[in-house]
Amino acid sequence: MLWINKPFFQYATGALIVVVTLYYLGKIGYIVNPLQEFIATIFFPLILSGLFYYLLRPVVHFLSRFLSRAWSVIVLFIVLAAGGFAAIYFGGSVLASQMKDLTEDFPERVTELSSQPGEILESYNISFIEDADLEEKAVNYISSIFENTGETIFGILNAVTNVAVILVVVPFLLFFLLRDEGKIKASFQKMIPAGYEEEGNEILEDVDQTLSTYVIGQFLVAVSVGVLMYIGFWVIGIEYRLALALFPLILEIIPFFGPILGIIPALLVALLDSPGMVVKVIILTLIVQQLQSNLISPYIMGKKLHLHPAIVILLLLVGGSLYGFVGILIAVPLYSVLRVLIKDFWKIYKLRKREDKIIT
């Protein structure tokens, strides 16, 4: 039974138990519905505050060398506000103009694509289909793809708008998280049972390091991909390049599916340009994803959060089916934290068991 003690078996078993439990809990309405309301009103702002906390904490630590903790946070907020206003003043008009044109033009483009799929087939030299029934099925299939894609993209845009409203409360939560970091850590340390202080502090450090690595790493990877996509869009000469680059930047935080969703708007815009532009967008995406997979992510993330792709896909599917975008957002980091907890608790259990044998 040595295979039971293999780390992969232990992690896979833990992941399977968590996934199955969450799945069946999701089938119980009186459990899921209150949880969904809780996530929409409280949990989502806490998640966003936690993300920004890990991103900004290193800056606060640096400023704390020269200022008090509270003043460090205040100065950081002032700098961020000034930087935000400067970005809006110098580059916001271009982005706002492109987003406005894109949101106004996008429905018309989707309607045009879904109402004229036959012309699109001819422009891409697919008019060789002689079977009328087969051609009609192909046309209807393409129409449904464009209609569903339009609904998906605008669903994402609506979600982003809702997040913008939620962001009103995030700065207040973020301020107290950054200012009272020591108090929050001390409150967790008080929960550690007597005699387990060393192990408990190690667990807290491991969880904190795991979340920090994931959040900061994903942020840097997403920014890198967004910048590369914008440069690529500029090189190939596609319209709305700045606005289109925001989609892969934002959706890069979703493993595997994010890059696919992020490139859909650019493909739709390219479809009404020319077949050559579609090919350019696809080639650009493949190049950027190769750079991201083989260079950017390994350099930034390293091997600290190495997860098997099958486990990641399973987590995303379950998280998305239960809690939508929020579930997708937290599935991987939540699993990473649970994996660290299981690993540390198992290590503590074996150490205590070994100590008991020595004593007896």
Short mmCIF file of C-alpha atoms in Angstrom, two decimals, residues 195-203 340-356:
data_model
loop_
_atom_site.label_atom_id
_atom_site.label_comp_id
_atom_site.label_asym_id
_atom_site.label_seq_id
_atom_site.Cartn_x
_atom_site.Cartn_y
_atom_site.Cartn_z
CA GLY A 195 1.59 23.56 22.07
CA TYR A 196 1.19 24.04 18.32
CA GLU A 197 2.48 27.61 18.03
CA GLU A 198 5.47 26.75 15.84
CA GLU A 199 3.48 24.53 13.49
CA GLY A 200 0.57 26.99 13.39
CA ASN A 201 2.80 29.91 12.47
CA GLU A 202 4.39 27.79 9.76
CA ILE A 203 0.95 27.01 8.32
CA VAL A 340 -0.95 23.58 1.57
CA LEU A 341 -3.17 23.00 4.61
CA ILE A 342 -3.49 19.27 3.93
CA LYS A 343 0.25 18.97 3.36
CA ASP A 344 1.14 20.86 6.56
CA PHE A 345 -1.43 19.10 8.73
CA TRP A 346 -0.26 15.74 7.42
CA LYS A 347 3.33 16.68 8.25
CA ILE A 348 2.32 17.76 11.76
CA TYR A 349 0.38 14.54 12.25
CA LYS A 350 3.38 12.39 11.26
CA LEU A 351 5.75 14.40 13.47
CA ARG A 352 3.45 14.13 16.48
CA LYS A 353 2.96 10.43 15.87
CA ARG A 354 6.73 9.93 15.68
CA GLU A 355 7.21 11.89 18.92
CA ASP A 356 4.58 9.76 20.66
#
